[in-house]
Structures are given as C-alpha cells and as structure tokens.
Coordinates of C-alpha atoms and ligand atoms in Angstrom, one line a residue:
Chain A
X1 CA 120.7 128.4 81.9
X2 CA 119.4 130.7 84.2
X3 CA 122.9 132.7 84.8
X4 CA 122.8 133.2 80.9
X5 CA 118.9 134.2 81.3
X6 CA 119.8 136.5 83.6
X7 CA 122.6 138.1 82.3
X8 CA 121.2 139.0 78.8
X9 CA 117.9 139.8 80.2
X10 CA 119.0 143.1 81.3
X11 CA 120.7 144.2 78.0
X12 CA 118.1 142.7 75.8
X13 CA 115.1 143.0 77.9
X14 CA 112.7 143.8 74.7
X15 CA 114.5 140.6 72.9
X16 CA 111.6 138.2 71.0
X17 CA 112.2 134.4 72.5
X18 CA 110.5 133.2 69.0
X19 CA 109.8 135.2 66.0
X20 CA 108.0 133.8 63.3
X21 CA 108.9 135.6 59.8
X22 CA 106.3 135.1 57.1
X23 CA 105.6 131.7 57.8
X24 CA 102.9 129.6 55.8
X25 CA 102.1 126.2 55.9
X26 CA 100.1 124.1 53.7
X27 CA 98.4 120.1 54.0
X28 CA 97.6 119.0 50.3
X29 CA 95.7 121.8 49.0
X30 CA 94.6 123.1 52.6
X31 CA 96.5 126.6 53.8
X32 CA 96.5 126.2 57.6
X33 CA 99.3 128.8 57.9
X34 CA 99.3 132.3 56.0
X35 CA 102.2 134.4 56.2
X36 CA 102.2 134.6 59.9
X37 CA 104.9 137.3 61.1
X38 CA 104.8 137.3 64.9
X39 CA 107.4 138.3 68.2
X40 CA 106.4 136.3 71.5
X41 CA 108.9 138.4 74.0
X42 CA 110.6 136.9 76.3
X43 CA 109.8 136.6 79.7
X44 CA 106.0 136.8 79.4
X45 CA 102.8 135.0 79.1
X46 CA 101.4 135.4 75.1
X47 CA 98.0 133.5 75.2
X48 CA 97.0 132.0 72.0
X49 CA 93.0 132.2 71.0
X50 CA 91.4 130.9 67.9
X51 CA 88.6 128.4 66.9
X52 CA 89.3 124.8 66.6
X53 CA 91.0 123.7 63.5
X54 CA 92.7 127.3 62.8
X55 CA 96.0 126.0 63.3
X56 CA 97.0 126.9 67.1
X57 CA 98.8 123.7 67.6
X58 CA 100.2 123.6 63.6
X59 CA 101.7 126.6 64.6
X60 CA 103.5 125.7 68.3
X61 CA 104.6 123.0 66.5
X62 CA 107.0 124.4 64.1
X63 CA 108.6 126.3 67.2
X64 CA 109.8 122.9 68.4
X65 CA 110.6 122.1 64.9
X66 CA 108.6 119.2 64.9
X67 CA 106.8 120.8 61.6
X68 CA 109.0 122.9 58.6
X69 CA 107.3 126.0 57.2
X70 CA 106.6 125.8 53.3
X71 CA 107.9 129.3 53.6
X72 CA 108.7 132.0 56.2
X73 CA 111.5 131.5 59.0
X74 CA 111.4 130.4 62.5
X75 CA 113.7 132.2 65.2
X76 CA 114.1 130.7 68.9
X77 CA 116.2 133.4 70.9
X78 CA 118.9 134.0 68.4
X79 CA 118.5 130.1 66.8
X80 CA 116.5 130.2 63.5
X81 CA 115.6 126.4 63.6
X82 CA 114.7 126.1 59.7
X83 CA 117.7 125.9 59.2
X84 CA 119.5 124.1 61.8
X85 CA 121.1 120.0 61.0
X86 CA 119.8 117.5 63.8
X87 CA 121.8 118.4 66.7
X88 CA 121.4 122.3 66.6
X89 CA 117.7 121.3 66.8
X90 CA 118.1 119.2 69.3
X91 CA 119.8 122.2 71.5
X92 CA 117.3 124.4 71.0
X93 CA 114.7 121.4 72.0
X94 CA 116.4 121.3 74.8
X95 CA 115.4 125.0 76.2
X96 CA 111.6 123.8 75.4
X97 CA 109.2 122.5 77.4
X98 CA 106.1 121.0 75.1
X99 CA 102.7 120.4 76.5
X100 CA 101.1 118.0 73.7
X101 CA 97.1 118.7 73.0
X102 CA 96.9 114.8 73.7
X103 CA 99.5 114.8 76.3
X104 CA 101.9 112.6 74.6
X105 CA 103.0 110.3 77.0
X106 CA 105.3 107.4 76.7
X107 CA 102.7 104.5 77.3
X108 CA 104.9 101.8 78.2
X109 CA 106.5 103.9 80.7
X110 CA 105.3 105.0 84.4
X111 CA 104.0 108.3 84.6
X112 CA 107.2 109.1 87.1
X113 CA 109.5 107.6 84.6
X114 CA 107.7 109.9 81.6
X115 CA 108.8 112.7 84.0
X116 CA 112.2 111.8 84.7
X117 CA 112.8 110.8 80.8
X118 CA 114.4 114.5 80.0
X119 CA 116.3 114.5 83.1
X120 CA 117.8 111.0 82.5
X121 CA 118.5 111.9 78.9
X122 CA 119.7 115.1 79.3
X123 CA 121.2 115.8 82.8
X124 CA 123.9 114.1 85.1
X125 CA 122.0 113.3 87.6
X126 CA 121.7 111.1 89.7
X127 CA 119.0 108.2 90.1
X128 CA 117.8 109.3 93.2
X129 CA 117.6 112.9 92.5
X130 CA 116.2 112.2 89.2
X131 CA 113.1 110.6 91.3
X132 CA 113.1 113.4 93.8
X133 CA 112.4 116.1 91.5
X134 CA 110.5 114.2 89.1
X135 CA 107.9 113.5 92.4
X136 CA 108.3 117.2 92.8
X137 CA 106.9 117.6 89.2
X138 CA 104.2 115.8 89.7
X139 CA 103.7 117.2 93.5
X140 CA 103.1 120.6 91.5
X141 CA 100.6 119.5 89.3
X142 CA 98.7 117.7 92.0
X143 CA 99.8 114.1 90.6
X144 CA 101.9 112.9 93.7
X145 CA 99.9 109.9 93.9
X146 CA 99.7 108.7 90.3
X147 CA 103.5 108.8 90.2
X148 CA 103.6 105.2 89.6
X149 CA 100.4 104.6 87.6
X150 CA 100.8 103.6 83.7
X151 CA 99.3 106.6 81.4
X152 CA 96.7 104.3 80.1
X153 CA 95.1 104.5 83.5
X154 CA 95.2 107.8 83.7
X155 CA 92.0 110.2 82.9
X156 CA 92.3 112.4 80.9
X157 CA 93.0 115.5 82.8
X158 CA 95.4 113.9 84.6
X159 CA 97.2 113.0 81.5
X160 CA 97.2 116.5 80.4
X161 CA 98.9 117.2 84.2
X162 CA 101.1 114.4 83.5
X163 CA 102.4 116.0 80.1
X164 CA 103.0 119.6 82.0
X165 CA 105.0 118.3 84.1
X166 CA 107.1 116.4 81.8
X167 CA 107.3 119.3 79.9
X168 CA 108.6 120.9 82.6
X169 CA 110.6 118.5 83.8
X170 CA 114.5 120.4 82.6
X171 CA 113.1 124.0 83.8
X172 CA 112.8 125.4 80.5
X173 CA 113.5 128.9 79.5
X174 CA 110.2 128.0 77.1
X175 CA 107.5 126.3 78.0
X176 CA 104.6 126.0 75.3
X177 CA 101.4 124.3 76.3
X178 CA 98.6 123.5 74.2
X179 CA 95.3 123.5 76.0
X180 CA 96.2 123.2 79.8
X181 CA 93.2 123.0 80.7
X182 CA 91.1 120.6 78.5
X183 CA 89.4 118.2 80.9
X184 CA 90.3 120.2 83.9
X185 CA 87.8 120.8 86.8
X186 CA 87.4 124.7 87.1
X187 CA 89.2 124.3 90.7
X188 CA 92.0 122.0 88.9
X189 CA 92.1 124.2 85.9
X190 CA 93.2 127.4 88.2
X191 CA 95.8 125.7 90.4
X192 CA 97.2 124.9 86.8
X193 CA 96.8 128.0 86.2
X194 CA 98.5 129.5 89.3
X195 CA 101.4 127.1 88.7
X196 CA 102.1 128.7 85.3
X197 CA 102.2 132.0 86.4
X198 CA 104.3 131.2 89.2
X199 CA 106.9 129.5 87.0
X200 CA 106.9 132.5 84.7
X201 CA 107.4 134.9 87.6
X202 CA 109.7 133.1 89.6
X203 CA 111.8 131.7 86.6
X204 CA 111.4 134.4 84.2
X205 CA 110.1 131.0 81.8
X206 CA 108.6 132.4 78.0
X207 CA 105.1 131.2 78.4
X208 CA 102.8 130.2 74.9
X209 CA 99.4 128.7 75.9
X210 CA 97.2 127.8 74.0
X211 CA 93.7 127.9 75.5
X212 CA 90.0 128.1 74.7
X213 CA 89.3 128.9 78.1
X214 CA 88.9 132.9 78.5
X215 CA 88.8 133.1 82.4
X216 CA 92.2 131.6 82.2
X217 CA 93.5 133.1 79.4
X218 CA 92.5 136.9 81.3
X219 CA 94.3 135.3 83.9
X220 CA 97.7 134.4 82.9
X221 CA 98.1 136.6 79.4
X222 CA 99.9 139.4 79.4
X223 CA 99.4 139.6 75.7
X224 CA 96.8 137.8 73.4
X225 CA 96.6 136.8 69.6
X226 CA 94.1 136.0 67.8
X227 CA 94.6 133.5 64.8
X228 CA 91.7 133.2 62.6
X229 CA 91.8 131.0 59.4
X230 CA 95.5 130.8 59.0
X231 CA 96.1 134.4 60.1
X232 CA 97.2 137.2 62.8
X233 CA 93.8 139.0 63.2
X234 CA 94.1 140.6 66.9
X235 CA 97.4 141.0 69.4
X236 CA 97.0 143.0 72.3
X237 CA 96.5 142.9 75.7
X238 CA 92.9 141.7 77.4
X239 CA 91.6 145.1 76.7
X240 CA 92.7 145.3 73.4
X241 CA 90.9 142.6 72.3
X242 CA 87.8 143.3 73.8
X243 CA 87.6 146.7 71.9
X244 CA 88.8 145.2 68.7
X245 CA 87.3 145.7 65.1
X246 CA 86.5 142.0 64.8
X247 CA 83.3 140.6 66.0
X248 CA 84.7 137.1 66.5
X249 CA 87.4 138.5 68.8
X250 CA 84.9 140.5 70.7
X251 CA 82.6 137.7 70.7
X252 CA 85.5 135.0 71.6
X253 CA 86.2 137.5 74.7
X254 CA 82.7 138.2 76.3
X255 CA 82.1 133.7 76.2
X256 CA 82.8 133.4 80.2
X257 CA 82.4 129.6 79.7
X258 CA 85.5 127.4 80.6
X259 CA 86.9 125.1 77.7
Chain B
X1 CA 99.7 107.2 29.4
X2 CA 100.7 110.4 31.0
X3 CA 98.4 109.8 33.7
X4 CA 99.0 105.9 34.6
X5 CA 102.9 106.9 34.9
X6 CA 102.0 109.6 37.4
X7 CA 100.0 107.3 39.7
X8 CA 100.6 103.9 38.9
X9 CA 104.2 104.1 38.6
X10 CA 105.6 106.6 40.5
X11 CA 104.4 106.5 43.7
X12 CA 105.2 102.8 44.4
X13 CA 108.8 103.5 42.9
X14 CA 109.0 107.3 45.2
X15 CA 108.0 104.8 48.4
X16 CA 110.2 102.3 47.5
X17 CA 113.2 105.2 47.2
X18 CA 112.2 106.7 50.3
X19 CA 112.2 103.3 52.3
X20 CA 115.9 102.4 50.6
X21 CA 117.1 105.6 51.8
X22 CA 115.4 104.8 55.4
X23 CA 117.0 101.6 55.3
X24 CA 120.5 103.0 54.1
X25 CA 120.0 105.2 57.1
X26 CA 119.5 102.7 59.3
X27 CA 122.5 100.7 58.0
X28 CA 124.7 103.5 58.8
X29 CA 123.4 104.5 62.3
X30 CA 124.0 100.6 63.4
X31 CA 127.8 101.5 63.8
X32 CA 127.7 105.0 64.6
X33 CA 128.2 106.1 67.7
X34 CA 126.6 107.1 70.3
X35 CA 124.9 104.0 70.9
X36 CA 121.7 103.7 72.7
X37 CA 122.5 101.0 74.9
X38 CA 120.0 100.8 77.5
X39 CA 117.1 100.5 74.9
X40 CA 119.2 98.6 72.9
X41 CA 119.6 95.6 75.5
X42 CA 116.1 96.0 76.3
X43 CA 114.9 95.0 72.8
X44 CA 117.4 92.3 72.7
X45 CA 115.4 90.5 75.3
X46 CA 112.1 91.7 73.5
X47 CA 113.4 89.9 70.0
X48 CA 115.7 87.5 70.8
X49 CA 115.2 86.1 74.6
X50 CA 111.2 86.1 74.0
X51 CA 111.2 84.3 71.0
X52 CA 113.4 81.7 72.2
X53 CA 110.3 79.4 73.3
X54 CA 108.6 79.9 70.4
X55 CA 111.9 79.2 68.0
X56 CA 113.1 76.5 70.4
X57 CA 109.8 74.6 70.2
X58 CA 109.1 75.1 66.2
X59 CA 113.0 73.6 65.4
X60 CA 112.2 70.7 67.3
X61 CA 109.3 70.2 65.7
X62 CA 110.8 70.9 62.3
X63 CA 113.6 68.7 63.3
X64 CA 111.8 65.9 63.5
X65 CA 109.3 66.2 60.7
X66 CA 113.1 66.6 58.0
X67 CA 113.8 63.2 59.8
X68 CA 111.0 61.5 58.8
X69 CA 111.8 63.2 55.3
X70 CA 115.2 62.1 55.3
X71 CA 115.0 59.0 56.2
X72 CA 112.2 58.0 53.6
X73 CA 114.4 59.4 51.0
X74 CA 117.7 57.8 52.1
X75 CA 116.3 54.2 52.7
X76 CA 115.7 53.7 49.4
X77 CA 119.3 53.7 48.8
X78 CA 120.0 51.9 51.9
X79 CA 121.9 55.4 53.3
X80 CA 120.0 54.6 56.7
X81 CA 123.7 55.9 58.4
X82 CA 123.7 59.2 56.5
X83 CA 120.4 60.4 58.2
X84 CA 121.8 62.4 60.5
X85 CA 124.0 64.2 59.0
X86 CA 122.2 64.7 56.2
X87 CA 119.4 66.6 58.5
X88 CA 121.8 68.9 60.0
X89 CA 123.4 69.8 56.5
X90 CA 119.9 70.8 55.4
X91 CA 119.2 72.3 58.9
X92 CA 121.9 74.6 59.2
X93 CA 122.7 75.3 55.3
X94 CA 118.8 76.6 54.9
X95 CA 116.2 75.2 56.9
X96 CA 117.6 76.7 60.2
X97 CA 117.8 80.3 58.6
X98 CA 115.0 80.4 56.8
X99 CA 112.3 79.1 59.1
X100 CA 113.9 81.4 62.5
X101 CA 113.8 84.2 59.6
X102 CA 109.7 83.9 58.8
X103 CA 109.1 83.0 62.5
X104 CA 110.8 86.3 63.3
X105 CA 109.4 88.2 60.8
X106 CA 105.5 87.3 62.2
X107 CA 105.9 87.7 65.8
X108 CA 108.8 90.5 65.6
X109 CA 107.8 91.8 62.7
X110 CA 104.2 92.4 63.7
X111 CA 105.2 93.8 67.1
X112 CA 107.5 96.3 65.7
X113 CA 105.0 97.2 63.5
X114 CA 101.9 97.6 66.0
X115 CA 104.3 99.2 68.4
X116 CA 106.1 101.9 66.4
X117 CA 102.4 102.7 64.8
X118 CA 100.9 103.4 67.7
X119 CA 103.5 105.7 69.0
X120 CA 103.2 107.2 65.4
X121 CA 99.5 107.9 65.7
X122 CA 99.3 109.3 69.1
X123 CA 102.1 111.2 69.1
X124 CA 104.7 109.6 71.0
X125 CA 107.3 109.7 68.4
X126 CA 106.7 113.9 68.1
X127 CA 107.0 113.8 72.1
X128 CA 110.2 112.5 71.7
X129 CA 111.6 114.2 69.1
X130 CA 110.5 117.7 71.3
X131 CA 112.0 116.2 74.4
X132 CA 115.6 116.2 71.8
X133 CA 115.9 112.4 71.7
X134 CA 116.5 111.5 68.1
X135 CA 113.4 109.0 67.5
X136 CA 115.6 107.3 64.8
X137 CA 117.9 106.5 66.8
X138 CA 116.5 105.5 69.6
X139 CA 113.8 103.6 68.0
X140 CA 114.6 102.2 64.7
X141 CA 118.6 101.5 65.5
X142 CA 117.9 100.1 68.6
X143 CA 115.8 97.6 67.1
X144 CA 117.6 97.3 64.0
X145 CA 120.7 96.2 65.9
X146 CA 118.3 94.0 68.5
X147 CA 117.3 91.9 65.7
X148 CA 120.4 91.7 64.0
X149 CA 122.3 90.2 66.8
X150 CA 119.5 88.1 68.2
X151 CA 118.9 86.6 64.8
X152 CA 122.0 84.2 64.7
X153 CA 121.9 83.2 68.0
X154 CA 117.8 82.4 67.5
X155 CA 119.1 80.2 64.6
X156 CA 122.0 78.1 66.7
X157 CA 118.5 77.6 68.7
X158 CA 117.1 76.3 65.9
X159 CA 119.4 74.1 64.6
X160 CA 120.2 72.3 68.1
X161 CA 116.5 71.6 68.9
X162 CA 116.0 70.5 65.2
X163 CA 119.1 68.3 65.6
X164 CA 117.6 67.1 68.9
X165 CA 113.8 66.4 66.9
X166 CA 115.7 64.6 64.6
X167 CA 117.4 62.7 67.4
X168 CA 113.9 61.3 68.5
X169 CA 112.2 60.6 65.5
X170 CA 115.2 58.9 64.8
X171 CA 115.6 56.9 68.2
X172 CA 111.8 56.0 68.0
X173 CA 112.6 54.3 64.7
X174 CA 116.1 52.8 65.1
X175 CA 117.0 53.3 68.9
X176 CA 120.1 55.4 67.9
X177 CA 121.5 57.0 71.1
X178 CA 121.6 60.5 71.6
X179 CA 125.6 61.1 71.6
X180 CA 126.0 58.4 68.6
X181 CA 123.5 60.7 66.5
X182 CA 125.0 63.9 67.2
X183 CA 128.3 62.6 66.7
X184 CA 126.7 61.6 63.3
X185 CA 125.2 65.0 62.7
X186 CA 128.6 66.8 62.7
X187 CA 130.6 64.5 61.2
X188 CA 130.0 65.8 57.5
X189 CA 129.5 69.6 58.7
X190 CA 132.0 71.6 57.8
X191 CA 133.0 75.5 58.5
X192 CA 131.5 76.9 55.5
X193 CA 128.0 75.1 56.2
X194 CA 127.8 76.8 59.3
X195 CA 129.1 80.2 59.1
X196 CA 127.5 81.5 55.9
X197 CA 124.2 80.4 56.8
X198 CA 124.3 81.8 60.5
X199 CA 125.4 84.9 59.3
X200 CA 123.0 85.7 56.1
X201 CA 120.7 85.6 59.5
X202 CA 121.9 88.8 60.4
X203 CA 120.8 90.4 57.3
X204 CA 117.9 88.6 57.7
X205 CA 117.0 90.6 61.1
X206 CA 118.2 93.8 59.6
X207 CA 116.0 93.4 56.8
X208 CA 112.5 92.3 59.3
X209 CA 113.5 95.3 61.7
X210 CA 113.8 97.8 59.2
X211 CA 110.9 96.9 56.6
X212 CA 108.8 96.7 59.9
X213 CA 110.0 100.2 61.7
X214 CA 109.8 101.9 58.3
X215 CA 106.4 100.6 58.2
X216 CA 105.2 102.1 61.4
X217 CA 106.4 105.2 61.9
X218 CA 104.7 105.8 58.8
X219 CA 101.8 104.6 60.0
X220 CA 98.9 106.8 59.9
X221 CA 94.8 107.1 60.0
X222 CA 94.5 106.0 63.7
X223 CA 93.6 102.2 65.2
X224 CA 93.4 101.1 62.4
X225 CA 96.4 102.1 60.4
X226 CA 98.2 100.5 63.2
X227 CA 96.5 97.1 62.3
X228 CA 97.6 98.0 59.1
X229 CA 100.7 98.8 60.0
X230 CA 101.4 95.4 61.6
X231 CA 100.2 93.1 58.8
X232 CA 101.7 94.7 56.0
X233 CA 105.2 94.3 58.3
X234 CA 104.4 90.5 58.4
X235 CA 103.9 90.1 54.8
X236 CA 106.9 93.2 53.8
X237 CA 109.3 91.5 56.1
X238 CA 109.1 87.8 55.0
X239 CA 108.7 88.4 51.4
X240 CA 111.8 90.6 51.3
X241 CA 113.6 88.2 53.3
X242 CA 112.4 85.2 51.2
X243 CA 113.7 87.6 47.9
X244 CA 116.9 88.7 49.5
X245 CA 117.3 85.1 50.5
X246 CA 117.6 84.1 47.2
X247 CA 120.3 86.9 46.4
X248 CA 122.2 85.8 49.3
X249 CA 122.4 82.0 48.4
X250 CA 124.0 82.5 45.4
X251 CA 126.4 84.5 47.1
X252 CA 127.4 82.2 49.3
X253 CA 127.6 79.6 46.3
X254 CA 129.9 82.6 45.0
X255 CA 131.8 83.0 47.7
X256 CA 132.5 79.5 49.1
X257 CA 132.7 77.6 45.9
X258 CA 132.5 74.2 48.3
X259 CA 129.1 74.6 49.6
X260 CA 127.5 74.2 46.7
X261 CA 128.9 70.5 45.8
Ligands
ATP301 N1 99.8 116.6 60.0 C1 98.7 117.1 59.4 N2 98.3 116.7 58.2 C2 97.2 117.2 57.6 N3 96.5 118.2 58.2 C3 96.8 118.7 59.4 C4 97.9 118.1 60.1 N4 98.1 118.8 61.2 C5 97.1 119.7 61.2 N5 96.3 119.6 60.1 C6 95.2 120.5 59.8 O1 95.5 121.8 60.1 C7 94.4 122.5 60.7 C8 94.8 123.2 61.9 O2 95.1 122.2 62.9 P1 95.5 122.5 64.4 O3 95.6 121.3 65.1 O4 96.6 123.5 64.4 O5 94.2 123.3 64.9 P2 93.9 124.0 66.3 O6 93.8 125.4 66.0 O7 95.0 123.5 67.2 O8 92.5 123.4 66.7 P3 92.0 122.9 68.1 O9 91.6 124.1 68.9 O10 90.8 122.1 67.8 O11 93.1 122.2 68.8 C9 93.3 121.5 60.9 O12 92.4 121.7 59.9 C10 94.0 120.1 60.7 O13 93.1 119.3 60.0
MG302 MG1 95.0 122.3 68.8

C-alpha cells in the first residue's frame, strides 16, 4: 500500500483520492444531496463544515458505498464505486478507514477485539501481533486501559476514540471521520487532533473530517467546504472562508466555541 | 379501486418478493464458499447447544403427557403393549419436529431478531459492511446454516427425552422397565419414520433463521423497532413453519408412499 502510494504520488501528485460527479440524493420527498460535484486531493486534510442535518455524514457515506447516489458518480482514486459488484467494493473498503458519527462498535465484542476485527479479517497476521498493534491503536488514542472493556461501558468520548482507532486499525490510505471530536474534552479533543495530522503527514493518509468544531477544523484543514442545504456553498482554505460572500460561512468561522 | 391496489395490495406482495429473494439468497450462500466458519460454530452453540436444556426438558415433558394420551386411547382396545411404540411413532413422525420447530422459533427466533435489529439500528451492520466484511454473509448465513444443522440434532433430543417421559409415565402405571419399553418403542419404527421427519427439521431452521434475520436487519425506528423486530420473528417464524409444515407432510406422504399407512 504505501510502495504503490508512494510511487504514483510523484507522477500524479494533483490526483483527486474521491471525486464526487453530480451526485444527488433523496429520502422520500426530502433532497439531502443536490448535484454535488467535488475533488478531495489526495494527501491532504479537506475539513467538512455545515449545520446539523445538511447531509455531512449522507455524504461520507456514499464514499464507502454504504449509500448509492440517485444520480451523479462516485470515484475513489481511479475506483468509481457506483458501479462496482460486491467484491470491487469491498477492495476499495479496504483502503478506508470510517469513523461512524455514533462510533459503531461491535457491542458484543471487547473494544481490543473491535480493533483487531480488520486486521483478523483482512491481514495474515498473527494473534499476537494482531493484539500488539491493536493495543498500539488504542495507545494512540489514549484508550490503553479500556482495551478490554465492553463498548457498552464505554462513555461516549471514548467510544468515539474507540471507533478511530478501529478505523485506523489497516493504515488506510483514507481515513474519513465524522465528528472526532463530539464529547471530547478540549485537551482530549486536540491530542485527537494532533494524532490526525500526524497520520496524514507521516503516512501521507487522505483525511475527510467532519467537524463542528472551528478551532479544530483551523487546525487540521488544509482545505474547507462548506455544505449548506444539500449544496457546495464555500471551498477554500481558512482564509477563504472567512472572506466569503456567505454570511453563514463567515458566521460559522468567527463561532470560537468547540462542538 | 386504483388506490386500494396501490396500498393494500402491493406493498404486502413487494415485501413478500423482497423477503423470497432474501431468502433465495440465503439458500444459495449456505453452500457457497468461503464459509465463515468461526462465526458459524459460534452460533451453533448459541442455537443448538443453548437450547438443549430447554428442548431436553419440554420432550420429556411432552413425552410423558402423549403417554398418558396413548395409553387412554389404546386401553380401550385392550392395546396396553402397543403404547410405546405407538408414542415414538407419533414422536418422531410429527410431534418431535414440530414442537423443537416452535420452541426454536420463540427463543431463536426472537434472539435473532433482537440481535440483528439492534445492530441494524445503531449501525453495526454499516460498520461492518465499511470495514469490507459482507454483513450477509457473515450474519444471515452463519445463522442460517447454525440453525439448520442444529435443528435435527435438537429433535433426536427431543424424541429420546420424550421416549424417556413416556418411559416413566408408563413405569409409574404399569412398572415396565426401562430397556423392555425402549425395546418396545423401536420395534415398529422404521427408516422412513425417522429420516423424513428429522430432516423436514432442517427446513424448519432454515425457514426460523431466515424469516427472523430478514426481519431484523430491516428493522428500523430505534428501541423499539427492535422489540418489534423480535416479536414479529416469533410469530413470522412459527407460522411459516407451521404452513410449510403442512406442504412438507404431504411430501413426505408423496415421497415415501409407506408412511402414510
Ligand atoms: N437513512 C436515512 N433515511 C432517511 N433520512 C435520512 C437518512 N440518513 C439521513 N437522512 C436525512 O438526511 C439529512 C442529512 O443527514 P446527515 O446525517 O447527513 O446530517 P449531518 O449533516 O451529518 O448532520 P449532523 O451535523 O447533525 O450530524 C437529515 O435530515 C436526515 O434526516
Ligand atoms: Mg452527521
């Protein structure tokens, strides 16, 4: 994975790792998509803004496939995953890492074994290594000691910790994360955030995170968009959308308050 | 007229399509490879080794309650001798089948259910499609197959422990002895008694397993479309059985001409 990341990243260093093409998507009657057309290069933090309900998670879900567009196309690196049977998508599942909004995890499962599940489904090896870097997950996000706690007895933050690092878990070349830093602690929140920047420099890992938390979106984006009722309204960097024409954007971007 | 078609006839008859083609599904992944061992054996012991108290428990009690039966009905042609066997020809033609079927259906029915709802409605089943594990698979056919093989081998439970509550009800009336009255039991059994009615078990568990995974992973609308999820199993799940069951009898009649005499 990374030899190949490596190798193309020199001759195709402007290369999108997800387009969306005109994609809309509609529940009953209600459009939550609308024509979105976007390029998330590769390599880089894109931070995701928008109010609640404007479809921010809708739409990190149809890059893992886990929703179809009514309309429009979805590209991973070369991949478009509308069209792919089962196994194709489960390839291109493989380069992603998902952070859930609600974490996700497997509930009947420790949180060490929720960590290990991708590595025991989709590596060779062994038991003991599978533990060792699973425990290194969770080291990273600050969980070492919940390793072998159930989920249910988790709070919440630490569930959302939990997630990351399952998400992480295979060292994906993507790693999309929905609201890292609901429930966090301001301290918590930015050693979260320090860990995904580090993982993005150090790996060269395509970052999407969604976030309603400015400080840490100024932090790790190197570029922002703006989704407002089912629509592109602002990409740009920090600056960018501080000067832009929309007063919600400008708005969104002076709030200094934590989410 | 226009309007009753569109939505009191056509949705129960597109859900009904949908779930054949889930079950279809299902039918096919059972003997496709690659097979998801691991969490295959562990719902074996979920289904079948966990509901062998239960089952073990209600045959002996059903065993002894078709004795009682039995022997009122066969005294009055002074056929006292024919007890025995004709328990265990009841027993394992229907009685075995049929009762391990709805006993499965409510406590594996409802668990599969609950359990498959609840990973529906918060998520679980998303996380692992996105972490590329085919929930189908790894879900529904590992259940599916679970029940399928655990259902027989729940009903040769059944039918010993009946056997054996027929044994005491018997010995408290009469003082048979235990090897005498099995002996008995078996003497009139034959192949075909057995082995058709063991086996429509399997499609018994095929049926409980997928009516109750098709049920929850559809679930939806929270807490308490997981409660819904799990009753509607229960009640899905035996009546289907109880329809198929009909279906299947006369099969068997079909089949093996002798049973039916
Ligand atoms: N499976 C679904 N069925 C019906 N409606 C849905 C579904 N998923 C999302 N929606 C609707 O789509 C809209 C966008 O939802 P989404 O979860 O993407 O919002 P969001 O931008 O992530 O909000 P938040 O910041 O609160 O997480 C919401 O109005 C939601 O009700
Ligand atoms: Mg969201």
């Amino acid at each position: 994975m990374t030899a190949a990341g490596s190798g193309d990243r020199g001759a195709t260093a402007a290369a999108a790792a997800i387009r969306l093409e005109g994609v809309s998507k509609a529940f009953g009657a209600f459009r939550v998509l609308d024509d979105v057309t976007l390029r998330i290069p590769r390599g880089q933090a894109t931070v995701v803004l928008g109010r609640s309900g404007t479809g921010k998670s809708v739409m990190l879900r149809h890059i893992v496939g886990l929703l179809r567009p009514d309309a429009g196309r979805v590209f991973v690196g070369d991949d478009e995953i509308t069209g792919l049977p089962p196994a194709g998508l489960a390839a291109v599942r493989r380069r992603i890492g998902f952070l859930f909004q609600n974490a996700a995890l497997f509930d009947s499962i420790t949180v060490a074994e929720n960590v290990a599940f991708p590595m025991r489904r989709h590596t060779a090896l062994s038991d003991v290594e599978v533990r060792a870097r699973a425990g290194a997950k969770l080291a990273a996000v600050g969980l070492a000691r919940a390793a072998e706690s159930m989920p249910g007895s988790l709070s919440g933050g630490m569930r959302k910790r939990a997630g990351l690092a399952r998400a992480m878990a295979l060292d994906p070349e993507i790693l999309l994360v929905d609201e890292p830093s609901a429930g966090l602690d301001p301290v918590t929140s930015g050693e979260i955030d320090d860990l995904l920047a580090r993982t993005r420099e150090e790996r060269g890992t395509t970052l999407i995170v969604v976030t309603h938390n400015i400080p840490s979106a100024r932090r790790l984006a190197d570029t922002m968009i703006f989704l407002h009722e089912g629509r592109v309204i602002a990409r740009g960097s920090v600056d960018d959308l501080e000067r832009s024409g929309h007063g919600l954007v400008r708005r969104f971007m002076r709030s200094e308050a934590g989410g | 007229m226009a309007a009753f078609v569109r939505t009191a006839i056509v949705p129960p008859l597109a859900r009904g399509g949908h779930a054949a083609v889930f079950a279809g599904r299902a039918l096919r992944e059972v003997f496709r490879p690659p097979f998801e061992l691991r969490e295959t054996a562990r719902q074996v012991y979920e289904v079948g080794w966990r509901s062998l108290p239960l089952v073990a428990a209600a045959g002996y009690a059903v065993g002894i309650v078709m004795s009682m039966h039995t022997r009122a009905s066969l005294e009055r042609f002074g056929a006292e001798a024919l007890i025995p066997a004709a328990l265990a020809l009841a027993l394992v033609r229907e009685t075995g089948p049929l009762v391990v079927g709805l006993l499965v259906s409510g406590r594996v029915g409802a668990g599969i259910g609950a359990e498959l709802g609840a990973m529906k409605v918060t998520e679980q089943i998303d996380a692992l499609e996105a972490v590329a594990v085919d929930s189908f698979k790894f879900l529904v056919v590992t259940r599916v197959t679970a029940c399928m093989l655990a259902m027989p081998l729940l009903t040769v439970v059944m039918n010993f422990t009946g056997i054996v509550g027929g044994w005491t009800a018997e010995s408290a009336v009469s003082g048979m002895g235990f090897e005498a009255y099995f002996r008995a039991a078996f003497s009139l059994l034959q192949f075909t008694d057995y082995v058709p009615g063991t086996l429509k078990t399997v499609v018994f568990g095929f049926i409980i397993a997928v009516t109750a995974s098709y049920l929850g992973i559809h679930a939806s609308g929270g807490t308490q479309g997981v409660g819904h999820a799990a009753t509607r199993s229960v009640v899905a799940a035996s009546v289907a059985m109880i329809a198929v069951n009909v279906v299947l009898v006369r099969l068997i009649f079909f089949l093996f001409p002798e049973t039916a005499e």
